[in-house]
Amino acid sequence: MKSQGQHWYSSSDKNCKVSFREKLLIIDSNLGVQDVENLKFLCIGLVPNKKLEKSSSASDVFEHLLAEDLLSEEDPFFLAELLYIIRQKKLLQHLNCTKEEVERLLPTRQRVSLFRNLLYELSEGIDSENLKDMIFLLKDSLPKTEMTSLSFLAFLEKQGKIDEDNLTCLEDLCKTVVPKLLRNIEKYKREKGNRATNGAPSLVSRGMQGASANTLNSETSTKRAAVYRMNRNHRGLCVIVNNHSFTSLKDRQGTHKDAEILSHVFQWLGFTVHIHNNVTKVEMEMVLQKQKCNPAHADGDCFVFCILTHGRFGAVYSSDEALIPIREIMSHFTALQCPRLAEKPKLFFIQACQGEEIQPSVSIEADALNPEQAPTSLQDSIPAEADFLLGLATVPGYVSFRHVEEGSWYIQSLCNHLKKLVPRHEDILSILTAVNDDVSRRVDKQGTKKQMPQPAFTLRKKLVFPVPLDALSL
């Protein structure tokens, strides 16, 4: 590769970018329909899936790589890696590199994970007859749509039947239909084990090419962290309590937008959603008792409970204006009270102020009411046992904001980031960190009111939602 410092190309004039795009266009013209599908498959988790779905040509994919900072004229290595994987090595010349140079850099620059590499290799070894046999073996659990070997493997991944640490289903299928592919799986296991032992990165994130070895090893360690199981019969239940109207408190205009997007996103993630509107204290207790004893938890991976209402620190208001402590709500789902959810993640998202009311602007309202002195730690609201997460719209003592037409800053950001980052295999705490950053940058029309969400948790493992099928489909 022709390099100058960290660059593969030297930029001397304005025509350089045009020249680089011309090279991309030449590469595009030499790739067929199946090559484009292969590129899209390998980019899953690195490029937003909605963008991939709309890509009909290699140039479309390249445009997304440029937008995601995965490709540039100074550093086109990721494209070189993709071309190398799909066996279009002759096209590497247009990036001024050779296959030997790609092979030399792959151990430290690889972006496509070992697992996705394995799935791609296996897809190449599964012909149309093999695919029919595999589909026949899993007929009862497959959608009635035409599949390629790539989309078939992507579906197994989405359903949680396979992941980088669990290949049993895939091994059984290969053993029955294409035994020779078991060698690929064994090779993957060896390489994965070697990388874990040697601390080599299995996936280098965007912008990491200049990172130190310590940073890369830290990322690898994070990726090896234990992950909550997400492959039971169904994802779980999501309960939404949406309080709009109250006895004397101000109506919460725009809350229907939050309820709608929460319902949409968690259904997309595979949850069964139940919405309860304008819930009184007695009705809240009935909801909690019903959910605590719900037999559906036994076959679910996770439980989600969302509350949209007015509040003050450590507590939320029912529609008849009874103040209910958050800890009291969450305590219904401890291992003792709800054994079917033992050792499973229990997520609570609350859109309600937790402090002093602020005079709202015309289009922004606050979900706060006459606060009193309250406990000083948000952690006090969480039961003293593992596997809980509480996501609050604001830090203790402050208000949270809700647009009367568009919904609340926090819930809208939470749902948008779930849609964006779940397909990239981000864990829930990383997603909530991105939500914090997004909401903290928002201000009202006058530029005087800001908000900072805060999560508290006792999770023992990483929580990574499987990528929904419509996000994986190519």
Short mmCIF file of C-alpha atoms in Angstrom, two decimals:
data_model
loop_
_atom_site.label_atom_id
_atom_site.label_comp_id
_atom_site.label_asym_id
_atom_site.label_seq_id
_atom_site.Cartn_x
_atom_site.Cartn_y
_atom_site.Cartn_z
CA MET A 1 0.00 0.00 0.00
CA LYS A 2 1.25 3.47 -0.76
CA SER A 3 1.33 5.27 2.53
CA GLN A 4 2.51 8.58 3.84
CA GLY A 5 2.50 8.45 7.65
CA GLN A 6 -1.00 7.18 8.51
CA HIS A 7 -2.33 7.94 5.00
CA TRP A 8 -2.59 5.73 1.97
CA TYR A 9 -2.93 8.70 -0.36
CA SER A 10 -1.23 12.07 -0.40
CA SER A 11 -3.61 14.98 -0.96
CA SER A 12 -2.04 17.66 -3.10
CA ASP A 13 -5.01 19.41 -4.71
CA LYS A 14 -8.79 19.60 -4.83
CA ASN A 15 -8.99 17.02 -7.60
CA CYS A 16 -7.83 14.26 -5.22
CA LYS A 17 -11.33 13.65 -3.80
CA VAL A 18 -12.79 13.46 -7.27
CA SER A 19 -10.12 10.95 -8.21
CA PHE A 20 -10.95 8.82 -5.17
CA ARG A 21 -14.65 8.81 -6.00
CA GLU A 22 -13.80 7.86 -9.56
CA LYS A 23 -11.93 4.86 -8.20
CA LEU A 24 -14.96 3.90 -6.13
CA LEU A 25 -17.11 4.14 -9.24
CA ILE A 26 -14.73 1.82 -11.11
CA ILE A 27 -14.97 -0.70 -8.27
CA ASP A 28 -18.77 -0.37 -8.33
CA SER A 29 -18.89 -1.13 -12.05
CA ASN A 30 -16.98 -4.38 -11.48
CA LEU A 31 -19.30 -5.71 -8.76
CA GLY A 32 -22.44 -7.71 -9.45
CA VAL A 33 -25.77 -7.95 -7.64
CA GLN A 34 -24.61 -10.77 -5.36
CA ASP A 35 -21.43 -8.85 -4.52
CA VAL A 36 -23.58 -5.94 -3.35
CA GLU A 37 -25.64 -8.28 -1.16
CA ASN A 38 -22.42 -9.68 0.29
CA LEU A 39 -21.13 -6.20 1.09
CA LYS A 40 -24.39 -5.30 2.80
CA PHE A 41 -24.28 -8.47 4.89
CA LEU A 42 -20.72 -7.83 6.04
CA CYS A 43 -21.60 -4.25 6.98
CA ILE A 44 -24.43 -5.27 9.34
CA GLY A 45 -23.73 -3.81 12.75
CA LEU A 46 -21.39 -1.17 11.34
CA VAL A 47 -23.79 0.73 9.07
CA PRO A 48 -27.42 1.49 10.06
CA ASN A 49 -29.57 -1.30 8.67
CA LYS A 50 -32.20 1.03 7.20
CA LYS A 51 -29.46 2.53 5.05
CA LEU A 52 -28.31 -0.92 3.98
CA GLU A 53 -31.86 -1.95 3.10
CA LYS A 54 -32.16 1.00 0.73
CA SER A 55 -28.80 0.33 -0.94
CA SER A 56 -29.22 -1.10 -4.42
CA SER A 57 -25.65 -0.70 -5.67
CA ALA A 58 -22.11 -0.87 -4.37
CA SER A 59 -21.83 2.91 -4.74
CA ASP A 60 -24.76 3.27 -2.34
CA VAL A 61 -22.88 1.15 0.19
CA PHE A 62 -19.71 3.17 -0.36
CA GLU A 63 -21.65 6.39 0.26
CA HIS A 64 -22.83 5.04 3.61
CA LEU A 65 -19.30 3.95 4.53
CA LEU A 66 -18.11 7.48 3.82
CA ALA A 67 -20.91 8.97 5.90
CA GLU A 68 -20.14 6.62 8.83
CA ASP A 69 -16.41 7.47 8.71
CA LEU A 70 -15.63 3.87 7.83
CA LEU A 71 -14.08 4.90 4.52
CA SER A 72 -12.01 7.86 3.38
CA GLU A 73 -9.44 8.62 0.75
CA GLU A 74 -6.79 8.73 3.48
CA ASP A 75 -7.83 5.38 4.92
CA PRO A 76 -9.76 3.03 2.60
CA PHE A 77 -8.68 -0.10 4.48
CA PHE A 78 -12.19 -1.20 5.46
CA LEU A 79 -13.22 -1.32 1.80
CA ALA A 80 -10.04 -3.25 1.04
CA GLU A 81 -10.99 -5.71 3.78
CA LEU A 82 -14.49 -6.13 2.33
CA LEU A 83 -13.17 -6.72 -1.20
CA TYR A 84 -10.69 -9.23 0.17
CA ILE A 85 -13.42 -11.16 2.01
CA ILE A 86 -15.77 -11.35 -1.00
CA ARG A 87 -12.85 -12.54 -3.15
CA GLN A 88 -12.65 -9.48 -5.38
CA LYS A 89 -8.93 -9.16 -4.81
CA LYS A 90 -8.19 -7.85 -8.31
CA LEU A 91 -10.11 -4.70 -7.43
CA LEU A 92 -7.65 -3.92 -4.63
CA GLN A 93 -5.41 -2.32 -7.26
CA HIS A 94 -7.85 0.59 -7.42
CA LEU A 95 -7.09 1.25 -3.75
CA ASN A 96 -3.34 1.09 -4.45
CA CYS A 97 -2.83 -2.06 -2.40
CA THR A 98 -2.30 -5.80 -2.73
CA LYS A 99 -3.87 -8.80 -1.04
CA GLU A 100 -0.58 -9.43 0.77
CA GLU A 101 -0.74 -5.97 2.35
CA VAL A 102 -4.36 -6.52 3.41
CA GLU A 103 -3.41 -9.86 4.98
CA ARG A 104 -0.54 -8.20 6.84
CA LEU A 105 -2.78 -5.49 8.33
CA LEU A 106 -5.87 -7.58 9.07
CA PRO A 107 -4.73 -8.81 12.51
CA THR A 108 -4.73 -5.23 13.86
CA ARG A 109 -7.12 -3.43 11.53
CA GLN A 110 -9.95 -5.93 11.09
CA ARG A 111 -13.43 -4.40 11.40
CA VAL A 112 -15.62 -7.29 10.24
CA SER A 113 -15.94 -9.59 13.25
CA LEU A 114 -14.76 -13.20 13.23
CA PHE A 115 -18.38 -14.27 13.73
CA ARG A 116 -19.70 -12.37 10.69
CA ASN A 117 -16.76 -13.66 8.68
CA LEU A 118 -17.75 -17.17 9.68
CA LEU A 119 -21.37 -16.68 8.65
CA TYR A 120 -20.26 -15.34 5.28
CA GLU A 121 -17.91 -18.29 4.73
CA LEU A 122 -20.67 -20.72 5.66
CA SER A 123 -23.13 -19.02 3.31
CA GLU A 124 -20.71 -19.61 0.46
CA GLY A 125 -20.63 -23.31 1.30
CA ILE A 126 -24.41 -23.69 1.50
CA ASP A 127 -25.80 -24.28 -1.98
CA SER A 128 -29.48 -24.11 -2.94
CA GLU A 129 -30.14 -27.77 -2.14
CA ASN A 130 -28.37 -27.53 1.21
CA LEU A 131 -30.43 -24.44 2.01
CA LYS A 132 -33.69 -26.24 1.22
CA ASP A 133 -32.70 -29.06 3.56
CA MET A 134 -31.81 -26.67 6.38
CA ILE A 135 -35.05 -24.75 5.94
CA PHE A 136 -36.95 -28.05 6.02
CA LEU A 137 -35.32 -28.97 9.34
CA LEU A 138 -36.35 -25.64 10.89
CA LYS A 139 -39.61 -25.18 8.98
CA ASP A 140 -41.82 -24.54 12.01
CA SER A 141 -39.74 -21.61 13.22
CA LEU A 142 -39.07 -19.86 9.91
CA PRO A 143 -41.10 -17.13 8.19
CA LYS A 144 -42.81 -18.04 4.94
CA THR A 145 -40.53 -15.92 2.78
CA GLU A 146 -37.91 -16.80 0.21
CA MET A 147 -34.45 -16.88 1.74
CA THR A 148 -30.86 -16.84 0.56
CA SER A 149 -28.15 -18.55 2.57
CA LEU A 150 -27.15 -15.12 3.90
CA SER A 151 -30.64 -14.10 5.02
CA PHE A 152 -31.18 -17.58 6.50
CA LEU A 153 -28.10 -17.25 8.72
CA ALA A 154 -29.05 -13.67 9.58
CA PHE A 155 -32.48 -14.91 10.68
CA LEU A 156 -30.94 -17.53 12.97
CA GLU A 157 -28.81 -14.78 14.50
CA LYS A 158 -31.77 -12.46 14.97
CA GLN A 159 -33.79 -15.21 16.66
CA GLY A 160 -30.96 -15.78 19.10
CA LYS A 161 -30.49 -19.35 17.85
CA ILE A 162 -26.84 -18.58 17.11
CA ASP A 163 -24.34 -16.01 18.31
CA GLU A 164 -20.57 -15.73 18.60
CA ASP A 165 -20.59 -17.93 21.72
CA ASN A 166 -23.38 -20.34 20.80
CA LEU A 167 -23.12 -22.26 17.54
CA THR A 168 -24.92 -25.45 18.60
CA CYS A 169 -27.86 -24.98 16.22
CA LEU A 170 -25.52 -24.21 13.33
CA GLU A 171 -23.31 -27.19 14.13
CA ASP A 172 -26.33 -29.51 14.21
CA LEU A 173 -27.53 -28.23 10.83
CA CYS A 174 -24.10 -28.56 9.24
CA LYS A 175 -23.57 -32.02 10.75
CA THR A 176 -26.80 -33.20 9.12
CA VAL A 177 -26.67 -31.35 5.80
CA VAL A 178 -23.10 -30.18 5.02
CA PRO A 179 -20.61 -31.92 7.36
CA LYS A 180 -17.59 -30.38 5.64
CA LEU A 181 -18.60 -26.93 6.97
CA LEU A 182 -17.90 -28.11 10.50
CA ARG A 183 -14.23 -27.44 9.72
CA ASN A 184 -15.04 -23.74 9.29
CA ILE A 185 -16.76 -23.66 12.67
CA GLU A 186 -13.85 -25.42 14.38
CA LYS A 187 -11.42 -22.97 12.78
CA TYR A 188 -13.54 -20.05 14.04
CA LYS A 189 -13.49 -21.47 17.58
CA ARG A 190 -9.70 -21.84 17.51
CA GLU A 191 -9.15 -18.31 16.22
CA LYS A 192 -11.62 -16.88 18.72
CA GLY A 193 -9.88 -18.72 21.55
CA ASN A 194 -6.46 -17.55 20.38
CA ARG A 195 -7.59 -13.95 20.22
CA ALA A 196 -9.10 -14.17 23.67
CA THR A 197 -5.86 -15.63 25.02
CA ASN A 198 -3.55 -13.20 23.22
CA GLY A 199 -5.73 -10.14 23.72
CA ALA A 200 -5.91 -9.38 20.01
CA PRO A 201 -8.93 -7.29 18.96
CA SER A 202 -11.70 -9.21 17.21
CA LEU A 203 -13.35 -6.00 16.03
CA VAL A 204 -11.86 -2.53 15.72
CA SER A 205 -14.51 0.17 16.10
CA ARG A 206 -14.86 3.26 13.95
CA GLY A 207 -12.07 5.76 14.55
CA MET A 208 -9.85 3.21 16.35
CA GLN A 209 -7.11 2.89 13.76
CA GLY A 210 -4.79 5.17 15.73
CA ALA A 211 -5.66 3.75 19.14
CA SER A 212 -3.09 2.31 21.50
CA ALA A 213 -2.77 -1.39 22.24
CA ASN A 214 -4.15 -0.77 25.72
CA THR A 215 -7.32 0.75 24.28
CA LEU A 216 -7.79 -2.15 21.89
CA ASN A 217 -7.25 -4.70 24.64
CA SER A 218 -9.75 -2.87 26.81
CA GLU A 219 -12.37 -3.08 24.04
CA THR A 220 -11.68 -6.77 23.54
CA SER A 221 -12.11 -7.37 27.26
CA THR A 222 -15.46 -5.57 27.16
CA LYS A 223 -16.64 -7.70 24.24
CA ARG A 224 -15.80 -10.85 26.21
CA ALA A 225 -17.97 -9.74 29.14
CA ALA A 226 -20.84 -12.05 30.06
CA VAL A 227 -24.09 -11.33 28.22
CA TYR A 228 -27.67 -11.94 29.35
CA ARG A 229 -29.39 -14.80 27.55
CA MET A 230 -31.71 -13.59 24.79
CA ASN A 231 -32.87 -16.75 23.01
CA ARG A 232 -35.91 -18.01 24.91
CA ASN A 233 -39.34 -18.49 23.34
CA HIS A 234 -40.11 -14.78 23.38
CA ARG A 235 -38.34 -11.56 24.26
CA GLY A 236 -40.67 -10.70 27.13
CA LEU A 237 -43.35 -8.27 28.26
CA CYS A 238 -43.25 -4.48 28.06
CA VAL A 239 -45.77 -2.62 30.23
CA ILE A 240 -46.44 1.08 29.57
CA VAL A 241 -48.30 3.21 32.13
CA ASN A 242 -49.31 6.42 30.36
CA ASN A 243 -50.91 9.08 32.56
CA HIS A 244 -52.29 12.05 30.64
CA SER A 245 -55.16 13.33 32.81
CA PHE A 246 -55.19 14.00 36.56
CA THR A 247 -57.65 15.18 39.19
CA SER A 248 -56.19 18.65 39.59
CA LEU A 249 -52.70 18.52 38.10
CA LYS A 250 -52.02 19.78 34.61
CA ASP A 251 -52.71 17.38 31.72
CA ARG A 252 -49.55 15.97 30.15
CA GLN A 253 -49.98 17.06 26.54
CA GLY A 254 -47.83 15.10 24.08
CA THR A 255 -47.51 12.00 26.27
CA HIS A 256 -49.37 9.94 23.62
CA LYS A 257 -46.36 10.44 21.33
CA ASP A 258 -44.12 8.82 23.96
CA ALA A 259 -46.52 5.91 24.44
CA GLU A 260 -46.75 5.36 20.68
CA ILE A 261 -43.00 5.32 20.05
CA LEU A 262 -42.30 3.12 23.08
CA SER A 263 -44.91 0.62 21.89
CA HIS A 264 -43.54 0.67 18.35
CA VAL A 265 -39.88 0.23 19.32
CA PHE A 266 -40.37 -2.50 21.93
CA GLN A 267 -42.67 -4.45 19.62
CA TRP A 268 -39.92 -4.12 17.01
CA LEU A 269 -37.51 -5.58 19.58
CA GLY A 270 -39.82 -8.57 20.02
CA PHE A 271 -41.69 -7.63 23.19
CA THR A 272 -45.40 -8.10 23.82
CA VAL A 273 -46.59 -4.61 24.76
CA HIS A 274 -49.44 -3.71 27.14
CA ILE A 275 -50.47 -0.04 27.50
CA HIS A 276 -52.49 1.24 30.48
CA ASN A 277 -53.81 4.81 30.26
CA ASN A 278 -54.62 7.14 33.18
CA VAL A 279 -53.89 4.61 35.89
CA THR A 280 -55.12 5.30 39.45
CA LYS A 281 -53.26 4.09 42.53
CA VAL A 282 -55.62 1.10 42.93
CA GLU A 283 -55.28 0.26 39.23
CA MET A 284 -51.51 0.54 39.46
CA GLU A 285 -51.47 -2.01 42.26
CA MET A 286 -53.65 -4.30 40.13
CA VAL A 287 -51.26 -3.94 37.18
CA LEU A 288 -48.26 -4.68 39.39
CA GLN A 289 -49.89 -7.72 40.99
CA LYS A 290 -50.93 -9.10 37.61
CA GLN A 291 -47.49 -8.65 36.09
CA LYS A 292 -45.73 -10.02 39.16
CA CYS A 293 -47.64 -13.29 38.79
CA ASN A 294 -47.71 -13.40 34.99
CA PRO A 295 -46.75 -16.92 33.83
CA ALA A 296 -45.44 -15.50 30.54
CA HIS A 297 -42.28 -14.38 32.36
CA ALA A 298 -41.12 -18.00 32.53
CA ASP A 299 -40.43 -18.14 28.78
CA GLY A 300 -39.29 -14.52 28.39
CA ASP A 301 -35.77 -13.09 28.24
CA CYS A 302 -36.44 -9.74 29.83
CA PHE A 303 -39.05 -7.43 31.39
CA VAL A 304 -39.63 -3.75 30.65
CA PHE A 305 -41.83 -1.34 32.62
CA CYS A 306 -42.29 2.26 31.40
CA ILE A 307 -44.04 5.03 33.34
CA LEU A 308 -45.09 8.34 31.77
CA THR A 309 -46.47 10.70 34.40
CA HIS A 310 -45.83 13.60 36.78
CA GLY A 311 -43.41 13.00 39.64
CA ARG A 312 -41.07 14.22 42.33
CA PHE A 313 -37.79 12.77 43.54
CA GLY A 314 -37.99 9.02 44.05
CA ALA A 315 -41.72 8.78 43.30
CA VAL A 316 -44.36 9.09 40.57
CA TYR A 317 -47.99 10.23 40.59
CA SER A 318 -50.96 8.04 39.73
CA SER A 319 -53.76 9.67 37.73
CA ASP A 320 -55.69 10.25 40.98
CA GLU A 321 -52.57 12.00 42.34
CA ALA A 322 -51.35 9.43 44.83
CA LEU A 323 -47.56 9.51 45.17
CA ILE A 324 -46.04 6.05 44.62
CA PRO A 325 -42.36 5.42 45.43
CA ILE A 326 -40.37 4.04 42.50
CA ARG A 327 -38.74 1.52 44.81
CA GLU A 328 -42.18 0.19 45.78
CA ILE A 329 -43.02 -0.37 42.11
CA MET A 330 -39.75 -2.14 41.36
CA SER A 331 -39.87 -4.29 44.50
CA HIS A 332 -42.75 -6.30 43.00
CA PHE A 333 -40.26 -7.89 40.60
CA THR A 334 -37.49 -9.10 42.90
CA ALA A 335 -36.52 -12.77 42.73
CA LEU A 336 -38.53 -13.43 45.88
CA GLN A 337 -41.69 -11.67 44.67
CA CYS A 338 -41.42 -12.75 41.03
CA PRO A 339 -39.30 -15.91 40.75
CA ARG A 340 -40.03 -16.27 37.02
CA LEU A 341 -37.88 -13.18 36.44
CA ALA A 342 -35.01 -14.30 38.66
CA GLU A 343 -31.60 -13.69 37.02
CA LYS A 344 -33.29 -11.94 34.08
CA PRO A 345 -32.83 -8.24 33.32
CA LYS A 346 -35.65 -5.98 34.52
CA LEU A 347 -35.67 -2.52 32.93
CA PHE A 348 -37.67 0.46 34.21
CA PHE A 349 -37.86 3.69 32.20
CA ILE A 350 -39.54 6.66 33.86
CA GLN A 351 -40.49 9.94 32.22
CA ALA A 352 -41.30 12.15 35.20
CA CYS A 353 -39.62 15.07 36.91
CA GLN A 354 -37.57 14.33 39.98
CA GLY A 355 -37.21 17.82 41.40
CA GLU A 356 -38.17 21.45 41.41
CA GLU A 357 -40.64 22.80 38.85
CA ILE A 358 -39.37 25.31 36.31
CA GLN A 359 -41.61 27.81 34.51
CA PRO A 360 -42.02 26.22 31.06
CA SER A 361 -41.87 27.99 27.73
CA VAL A 362 -44.83 27.98 25.33
CA SER A 363 -44.08 24.60 23.72
CA ILE A 364 -42.14 22.91 26.53
CA GLU A 365 -43.66 21.60 29.73
CA ALA A 366 -42.08 20.17 32.87
CA ASP A 367 -43.24 16.96 34.57
CA ALA A 368 -42.51 18.30 38.11
CA LEU A 369 -44.72 19.20 41.05
CA ASN A 370 -43.96 20.90 44.38
CA PRO A 371 -40.98 18.83 45.47
CA GLU A 372 -39.99 18.07 49.02
CA GLN A 373 -36.64 17.01 50.42
CA ALA A 374 -35.95 13.45 49.32
CA PRO A 375 -33.19 10.81 49.51
CA THR A 376 -29.89 11.93 48.01
CA SER A 377 -29.08 8.80 46.00
CA LEU A 378 -30.93 7.47 42.98
CA GLN A 379 -29.58 4.04 43.89
CA ASP A 380 -31.94 4.11 46.88
CA SER A 381 -34.82 3.62 44.45
CA ILE A 382 -33.49 0.27 43.21
CA PRO A 383 -34.06 -3.00 45.09
CA ALA A 384 -30.89 -4.29 46.73
CA GLU A 385 -30.45 -7.23 44.37
CA ALA A 386 -29.05 -7.93 40.93
CA ASP A 387 -30.47 -7.53 37.42
CA PHE A 388 -32.33 -4.22 37.73
CA LEU A 389 -31.94 -1.08 35.63
CA LEU A 390 -33.71 2.21 36.27
CA GLY A 391 -33.58 4.83 33.56
CA LEU A 392 -34.79 8.24 34.75
CA ALA A 393 -35.49 11.16 32.46
CA THR A 394 -33.52 13.51 34.70
CA VAL A 395 -31.01 13.56 37.53
CA PRO A 396 -32.35 13.87 41.10
CA GLY A 397 -33.65 17.32 42.00
CA TYR A 398 -34.35 18.53 38.46
CA VAL A 399 -37.18 18.67 35.97
CA SER A 400 -37.58 16.76 32.71
CA PHE A 401 -39.09 18.34 29.64
CA ARG A 402 -41.89 17.25 27.34
CA HIS A 403 -42.89 18.88 24.06
CA VAL A 404 -46.68 19.24 23.95
CA GLU A 405 -46.81 17.94 20.35
CA GLU A 406 -43.67 15.85 19.86
CA GLY A 407 -43.31 14.07 23.22
CA SER A 408 -40.58 14.16 25.85
CA TRP A 409 -36.91 14.73 25.14
CA TYR A 410 -35.88 11.60 27.04
CA ILE A 411 -38.32 9.01 25.69
CA GLN A 412 -37.98 10.19 22.10
CA SER A 413 -34.19 10.05 22.37
CA LEU A 414 -34.26 6.65 24.08
CA CYS A 415 -36.41 5.12 21.34
CA ASN A 416 -34.46 6.71 18.50
CA HIS A 417 -31.17 5.45 19.93
CA LEU A 418 -32.57 1.94 20.43
CA LYS A 419 -33.57 1.91 16.76
CA LYS A 420 -30.16 3.20 15.73
CA LEU A 421 -27.81 1.28 18.03
CA VAL A 422 -29.46 -2.13 18.58
CA PRO A 423 -28.65 -3.06 14.93
CA ARG A 424 -25.02 -2.17 15.76
CA HIS A 425 -25.07 -4.67 18.66
CA GLU A 426 -24.57 -1.96 21.29
CA ASP A 427 -25.43 -2.95 24.86
CA ILE A 428 -28.11 -1.08 26.84
CA LEU A 429 -25.67 0.91 28.99
CA SER A 430 -23.84 2.17 25.91
CA ILE A 431 -27.19 3.15 24.41
CA LEU A 432 -28.20 5.03 27.56
CA THR A 433 -24.85 6.85 27.52
CA ALA A 434 -25.63 8.01 23.98
CA VAL A 435 -29.10 9.11 25.18
CA ASN A 436 -27.48 11.12 27.99
CA ASP A 437 -25.24 12.87 25.49
CA ASP A 438 -28.14 13.62 23.13
CA VAL A 439 -30.56 14.95 25.76
CA SER A 440 -27.86 16.99 27.53
CA ARG A 441 -27.27 18.92 24.30
CA ARG A 442 -30.90 19.95 23.94
CA VAL A 443 -32.24 23.30 25.09
CA ASP A 444 -35.64 24.99 24.99
CA LYS A 445 -36.46 27.79 22.55
CA GLN A 446 -35.04 30.41 24.89
CA GLY A 447 -31.84 28.43 25.33
CA THR A 448 -32.12 28.51 29.12
CA LYS A 449 -33.43 25.08 30.11
CA LYS A 450 -31.47 21.85 29.86
CA GLN A 451 -31.86 18.28 31.07
CA MET A 452 -29.59 15.35 31.96
CA PRO A 453 -31.00 11.80 32.25
CA GLN A 454 -29.52 9.32 34.70
CA PRO A 455 -29.48 5.51 34.81
CA ALA A 456 -28.89 3.42 37.94
CA PHE A 457 -28.43 -0.31 37.72
CA THR A 458 -27.45 -3.58 39.35
CA LEU A 459 -27.01 -5.49 36.09
CA ARG A 460 -24.46 -8.31 36.30
CA LYS A 461 -23.94 -8.77 32.58
CA LYS A 462 -24.11 -6.89 29.32
CA LEU A 463 -27.64 -6.59 27.93
CA VAL A 464 -27.62 -6.74 24.12
CA PHE A 465 -30.95 -7.00 22.33
CA PRO A 466 -30.93 -9.32 19.29
CA VAL A 467 -31.20 -7.41 16.04
CA PRO A 468 -34.82 -7.54 14.73
CA LEU A 469 -35.38 -9.47 11.51
CA ASP A 470 -36.48 -6.44 9.50
CA ALA A 471 -33.21 -4.74 10.45
CA LEU A 472 -31.17 -7.73 9.31
CA SER A 473 -33.01 -8.51 6.08
CA LEU A 474 -31.12 -7.64 2.91
#
